[in-house]
Structures are given as structure tokens and as C-alpha cells.
mmCIF file of C-alpha atoms in Angstrom:
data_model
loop_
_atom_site.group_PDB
_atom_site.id
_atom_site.type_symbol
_atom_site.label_atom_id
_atom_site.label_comp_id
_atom_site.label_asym_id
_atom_site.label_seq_id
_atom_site.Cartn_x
_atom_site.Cartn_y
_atom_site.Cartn_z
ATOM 1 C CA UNK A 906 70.698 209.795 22.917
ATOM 2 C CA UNK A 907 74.167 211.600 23.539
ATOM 3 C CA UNK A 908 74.724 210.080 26.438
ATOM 4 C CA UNK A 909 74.146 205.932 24.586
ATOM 5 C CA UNK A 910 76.454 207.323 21.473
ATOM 6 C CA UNK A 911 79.448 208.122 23.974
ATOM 7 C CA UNK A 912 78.721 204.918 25.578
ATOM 8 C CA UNK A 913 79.132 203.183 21.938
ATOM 9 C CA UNK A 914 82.001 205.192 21.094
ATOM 10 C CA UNK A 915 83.282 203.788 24.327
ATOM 11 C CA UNK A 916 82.818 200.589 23.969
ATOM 12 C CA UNK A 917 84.053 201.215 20.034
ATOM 13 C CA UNK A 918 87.647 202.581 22.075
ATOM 14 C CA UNK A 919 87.639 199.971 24.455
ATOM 15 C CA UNK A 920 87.552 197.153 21.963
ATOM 16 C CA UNK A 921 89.988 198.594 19.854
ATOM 17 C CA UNK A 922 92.375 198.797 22.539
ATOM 18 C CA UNK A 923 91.945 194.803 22.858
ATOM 19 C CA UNK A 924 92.479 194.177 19.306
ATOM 20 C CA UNK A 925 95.566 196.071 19.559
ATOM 21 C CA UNK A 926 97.087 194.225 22.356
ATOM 22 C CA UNK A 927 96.254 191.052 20.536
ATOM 23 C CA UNK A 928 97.496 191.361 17.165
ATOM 24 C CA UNK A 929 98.962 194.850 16.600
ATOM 25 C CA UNK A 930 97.015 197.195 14.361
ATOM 26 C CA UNK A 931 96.759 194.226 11.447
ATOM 27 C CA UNK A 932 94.222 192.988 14.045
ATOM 28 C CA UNK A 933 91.969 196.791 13.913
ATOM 29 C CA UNK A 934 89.472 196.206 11.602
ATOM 30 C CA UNK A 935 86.375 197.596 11.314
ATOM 31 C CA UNK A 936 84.468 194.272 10.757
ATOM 32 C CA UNK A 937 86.275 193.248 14.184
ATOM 33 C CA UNK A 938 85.315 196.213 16.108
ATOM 34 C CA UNK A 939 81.886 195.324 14.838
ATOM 35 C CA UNK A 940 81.921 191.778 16.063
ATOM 36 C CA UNK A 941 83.534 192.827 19.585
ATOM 37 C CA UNK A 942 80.625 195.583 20.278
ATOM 38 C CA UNK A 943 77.641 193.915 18.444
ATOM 39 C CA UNK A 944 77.190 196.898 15.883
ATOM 40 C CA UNK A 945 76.724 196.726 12.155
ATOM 41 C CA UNK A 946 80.008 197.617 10.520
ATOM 42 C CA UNK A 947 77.450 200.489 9.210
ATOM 43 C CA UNK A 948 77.616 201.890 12.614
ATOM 44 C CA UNK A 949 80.916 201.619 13.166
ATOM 45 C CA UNK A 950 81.592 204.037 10.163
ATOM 46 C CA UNK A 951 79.477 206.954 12.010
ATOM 47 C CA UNK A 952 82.013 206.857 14.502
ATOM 48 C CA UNK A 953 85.134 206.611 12.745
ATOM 49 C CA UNK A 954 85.925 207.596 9.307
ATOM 50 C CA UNK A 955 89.180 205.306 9.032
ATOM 51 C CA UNK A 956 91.142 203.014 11.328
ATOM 52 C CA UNK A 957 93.649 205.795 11.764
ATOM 53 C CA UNK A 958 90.928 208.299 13.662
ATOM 54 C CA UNK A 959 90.272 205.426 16.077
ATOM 55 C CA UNK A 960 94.422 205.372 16.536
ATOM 56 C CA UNK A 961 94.042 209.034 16.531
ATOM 57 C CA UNK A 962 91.387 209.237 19.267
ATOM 58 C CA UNK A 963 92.585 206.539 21.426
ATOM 59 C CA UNK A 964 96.060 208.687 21.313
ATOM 60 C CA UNK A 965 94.079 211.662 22.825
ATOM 61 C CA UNK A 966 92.422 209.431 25.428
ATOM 62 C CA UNK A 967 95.477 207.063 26.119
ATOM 63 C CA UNK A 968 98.735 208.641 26.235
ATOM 64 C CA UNK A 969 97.885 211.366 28.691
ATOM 65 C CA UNK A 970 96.616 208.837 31.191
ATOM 66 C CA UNK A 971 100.021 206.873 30.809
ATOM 67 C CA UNK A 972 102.290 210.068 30.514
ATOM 68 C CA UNK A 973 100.454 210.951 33.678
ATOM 69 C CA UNK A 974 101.088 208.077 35.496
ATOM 70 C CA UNK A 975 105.438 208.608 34.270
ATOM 71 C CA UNK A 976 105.112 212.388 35.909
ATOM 72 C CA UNK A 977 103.176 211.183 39.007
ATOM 73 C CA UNK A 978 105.976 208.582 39.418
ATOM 74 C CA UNK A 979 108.868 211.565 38.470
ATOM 75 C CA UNK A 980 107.188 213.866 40.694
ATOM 76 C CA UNK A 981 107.436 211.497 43.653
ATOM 77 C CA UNK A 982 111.187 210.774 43.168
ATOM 78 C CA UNK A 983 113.101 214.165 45.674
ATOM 79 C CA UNK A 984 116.414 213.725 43.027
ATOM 80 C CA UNK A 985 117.459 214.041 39.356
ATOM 81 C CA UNK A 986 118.373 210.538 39.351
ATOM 82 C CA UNK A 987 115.432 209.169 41.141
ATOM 83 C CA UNK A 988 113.694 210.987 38.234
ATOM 84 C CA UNK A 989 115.587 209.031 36.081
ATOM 85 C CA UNK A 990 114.823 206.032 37.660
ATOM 86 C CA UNK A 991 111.092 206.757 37.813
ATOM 87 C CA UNK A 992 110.750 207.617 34.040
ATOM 88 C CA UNK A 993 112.004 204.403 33.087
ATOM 89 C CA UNK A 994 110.980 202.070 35.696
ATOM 90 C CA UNK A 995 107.478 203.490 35.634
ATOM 91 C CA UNK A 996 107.157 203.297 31.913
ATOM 92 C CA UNK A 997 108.265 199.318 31.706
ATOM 93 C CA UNK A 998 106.142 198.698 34.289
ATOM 94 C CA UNK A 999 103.424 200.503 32.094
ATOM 95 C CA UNK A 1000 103.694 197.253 29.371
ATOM 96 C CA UNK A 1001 102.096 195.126 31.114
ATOM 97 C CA UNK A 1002 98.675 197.235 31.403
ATOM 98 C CA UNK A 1003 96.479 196.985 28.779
ATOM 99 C CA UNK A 1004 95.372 200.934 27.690
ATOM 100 C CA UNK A 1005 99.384 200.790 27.390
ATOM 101 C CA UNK A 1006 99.628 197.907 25.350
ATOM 102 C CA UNK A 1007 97.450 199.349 22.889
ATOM 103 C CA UNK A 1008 99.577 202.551 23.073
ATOM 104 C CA UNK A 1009 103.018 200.089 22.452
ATOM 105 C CA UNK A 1010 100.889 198.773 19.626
ATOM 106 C CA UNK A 1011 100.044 201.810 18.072
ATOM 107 C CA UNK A 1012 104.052 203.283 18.648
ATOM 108 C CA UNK A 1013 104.908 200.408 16.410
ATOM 109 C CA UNK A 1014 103.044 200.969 13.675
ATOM 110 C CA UNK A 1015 103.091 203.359 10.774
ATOM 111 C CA UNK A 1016 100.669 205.709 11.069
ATOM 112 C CA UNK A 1017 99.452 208.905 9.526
ATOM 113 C CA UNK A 1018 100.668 212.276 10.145
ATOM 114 C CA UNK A 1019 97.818 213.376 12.844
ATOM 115 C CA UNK A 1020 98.295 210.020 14.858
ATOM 116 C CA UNK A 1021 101.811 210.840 15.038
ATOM 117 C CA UNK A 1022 101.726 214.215 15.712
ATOM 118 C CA UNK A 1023 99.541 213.349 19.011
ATOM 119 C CA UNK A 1024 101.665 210.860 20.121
ATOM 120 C CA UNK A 1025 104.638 213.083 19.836
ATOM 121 C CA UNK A 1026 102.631 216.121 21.589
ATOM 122 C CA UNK A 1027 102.141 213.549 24.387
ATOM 123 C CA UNK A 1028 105.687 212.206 24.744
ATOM 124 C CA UNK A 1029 106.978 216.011 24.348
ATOM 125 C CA UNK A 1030 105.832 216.328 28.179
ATOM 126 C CA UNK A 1031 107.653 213.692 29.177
ATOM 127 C CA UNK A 1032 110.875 214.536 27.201
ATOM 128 C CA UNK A 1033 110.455 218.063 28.684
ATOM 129 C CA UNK A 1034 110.130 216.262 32.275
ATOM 130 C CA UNK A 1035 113.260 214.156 31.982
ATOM 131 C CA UNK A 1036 115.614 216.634 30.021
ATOM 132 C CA UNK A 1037 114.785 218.812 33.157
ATOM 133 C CA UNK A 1038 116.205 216.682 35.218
ATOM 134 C CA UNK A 1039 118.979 215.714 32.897
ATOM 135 C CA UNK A 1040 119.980 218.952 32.918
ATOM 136 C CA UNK A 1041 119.786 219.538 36.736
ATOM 137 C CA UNK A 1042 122.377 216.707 36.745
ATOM 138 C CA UNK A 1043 124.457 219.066 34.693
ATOM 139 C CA UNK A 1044 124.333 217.250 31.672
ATOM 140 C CA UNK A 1045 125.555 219.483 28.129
ATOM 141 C CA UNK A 1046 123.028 218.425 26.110
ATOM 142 C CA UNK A 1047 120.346 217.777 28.135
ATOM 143 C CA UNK A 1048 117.925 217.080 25.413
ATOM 144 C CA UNK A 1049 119.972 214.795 22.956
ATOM 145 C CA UNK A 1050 120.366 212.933 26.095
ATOM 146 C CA UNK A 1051 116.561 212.540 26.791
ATOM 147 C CA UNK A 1052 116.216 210.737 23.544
ATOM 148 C CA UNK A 1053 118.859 208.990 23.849
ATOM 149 C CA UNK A 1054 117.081 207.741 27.169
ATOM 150 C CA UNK A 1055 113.998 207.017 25.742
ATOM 151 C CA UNK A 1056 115.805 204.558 23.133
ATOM 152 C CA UNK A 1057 116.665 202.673 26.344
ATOM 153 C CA UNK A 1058 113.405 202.681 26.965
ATOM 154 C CA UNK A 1059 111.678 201.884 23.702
ATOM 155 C CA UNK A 1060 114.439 198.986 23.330
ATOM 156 C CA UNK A 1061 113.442 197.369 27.018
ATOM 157 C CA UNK A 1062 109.157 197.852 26.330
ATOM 158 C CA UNK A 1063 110.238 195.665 22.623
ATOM 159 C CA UNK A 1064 111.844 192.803 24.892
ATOM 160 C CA UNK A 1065 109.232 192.824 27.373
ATOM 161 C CA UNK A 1066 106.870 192.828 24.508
ATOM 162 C CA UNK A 1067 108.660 189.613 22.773
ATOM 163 C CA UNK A 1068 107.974 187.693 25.787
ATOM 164 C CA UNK A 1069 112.472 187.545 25.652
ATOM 165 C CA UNK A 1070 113.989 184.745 27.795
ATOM 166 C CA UNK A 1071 114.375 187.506 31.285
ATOM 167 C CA UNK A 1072 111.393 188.062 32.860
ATOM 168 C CA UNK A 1073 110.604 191.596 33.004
ATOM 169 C CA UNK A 1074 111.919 193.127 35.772
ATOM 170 C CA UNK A 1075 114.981 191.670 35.009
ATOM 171 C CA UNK A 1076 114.847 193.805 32.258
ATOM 172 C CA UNK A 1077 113.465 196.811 33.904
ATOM 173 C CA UNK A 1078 116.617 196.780 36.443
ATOM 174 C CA UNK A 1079 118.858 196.548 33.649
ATOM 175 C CA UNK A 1080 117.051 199.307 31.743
ATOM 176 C CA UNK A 1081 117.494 201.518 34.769
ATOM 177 C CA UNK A 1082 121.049 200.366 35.946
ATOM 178 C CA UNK A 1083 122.034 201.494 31.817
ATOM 179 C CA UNK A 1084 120.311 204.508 31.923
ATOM 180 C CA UNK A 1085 122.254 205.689 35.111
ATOM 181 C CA UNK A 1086 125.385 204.840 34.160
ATOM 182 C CA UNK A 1087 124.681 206.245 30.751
ATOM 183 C CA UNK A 1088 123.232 209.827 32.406
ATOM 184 C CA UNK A 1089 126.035 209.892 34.892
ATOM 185 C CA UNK A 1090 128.379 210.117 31.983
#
């Protein structure tokens, strides 16, 4: 019996995380979760309370896999500015896979205090990760400079996510190429 409810609530995740990367959270209902897995709406409600604890639990399932992937990518890179490099190449190239299209999705919207919390507990690792090696380079403020990075970022996931005129690793080089010049000082 446990084992067929995870497999629900799985399936419950799993079509969430389509809805998301097809219309944004507008798009999460519950009567839509309903249709995609073939439960009563009823059913869906013993999973979930609201629409934010499904944002809330597919931030505890989602953005460790994808902050995992950045630090893999970090961890592979043998200099501060590879690191660089890594952090933001690896997270553009992150758009175009769906668990992290849901994640873009749900970074967009507004969302209550818990969802946000998680999602700022999961970037927090990769902040620490990349003001490290900000600060290796011998940068001040190594931290003000990590956000300041991850605006970069943020700004270059939003064009790829428009679907802009550049295809997107036109806009992942010129993500990177800014975000050296801009840690290089």
C-alpha cells in the first residue's frame, strides 16, 4: 500500500513538473493534476494540502538534483575561473531539461514563505560554492559578487526562456564571457 501511494505521489510530482513547464504555475491546478494522473481531485487533496506544498515538495526533490549537477560541473573545473565558467554554463544549459524548467517556473513565481525558504536553502550551496571561488580570485567582496553573478545568470535562463531571437548558446557564451570580465574586475 506504501509502496502504490509513493508511486501516486510520484506520478502527482511528475505531472506537476509538466504543467509547470507548460504554463507556469497558472497552469498547477489541482483539477489538472487530476486529469494528468487519472485520480479524483479527492485524491489529489490527500497528497497535497495546497498548490504551494506540491511547489514546496518538488523544491526538496528538484533543486538538489540541479544544484548537484552546478557542483559536479564546479568540481570538475582545476581553476577559480573555470568555476566560474562551470556555474554559469552548467546552469543555462540546465533550461533546457525539464525537472529544471519546472524549477525556472517555480523561481518566477510568488510563492509562500516555506517554498521560498527551500529554494533559497538550495541556492545557498551554490552561492557558498561560487563566492569560494570568487574569493580565491581575490575578489573584496566575494559574496556581493556571487549575487551579482547569479543576476547574470537569472537574466540569461529569462532569455533562453522567451525563446529571444539568439539561440541559446549564443547566450550562454555571452553569459559566461560577462561574467568573466565582470569577476576579473
Amino acid at each position: 500500500m506504501a509502496e502504490h501511494r509513493s508511486m501516486q505521489r510520484a506520478a502527482l510530482l511528475d505531472a506537476a513538473r509538466s504543467l509547470l513547464s507548460e504554463g507556469g504555475t497558472e497552469a498547477l491546478t489541482f483539477p489538472a493534476l487530476a486529469e494528468r494522473t487519472g485520480l479524483a481531485r479527492s485524491s489529489v487533496y490527500e497528497y497535497f494540502r495546497s498548490r504551494a506544498a506540491v511547489v514546496e515538495e518538488l523544491c526538496e526533490v528538484d533543486f538538489p538534483v540541479w544544484a548537484a549537477e552546478v557542483e559536479k560541473a564546479m568540481a570538475l573545473a582545476a581553476t577559480p575561473e573555470g568555476k566560474v565558467e562551470a556555474y554559469v554554463r552548467q546552469q543555462l544549459q540546465l533550461v533546457g531539461d525539464r525537472r529544471h524548467r519546472a524549477v525556472v517556473a517555480i523561481s518566477a513565481s510568488e510563492l509562500d514563505a516555506g517554498a521560498r525558504e527551500k529554494i533559497r536553502a538550495a541556492h545557498g550551496g551554490l552561492v557558498a560554492m561560487i563566492v569560494e571561488a570568487l574569493g580565491d580570485m581575490g575578489h573584496e567582496q566575494p559574496r556581493m559578487a556571487a549575487m551579482l553573478l547569479q543576476g547574470i545568470v537569472d537574466a540569461a535562463v529569462r532569455r533562453i526562456e522567451l525563446g529571444a531571437a539568439e539561440q541559446p548558446d549564443v547566450i550562454t557564451d555571452a553569459a559566461v564571457a560577462m561574467a568573466l570580465r565582470g569577476v576579473r574586475g
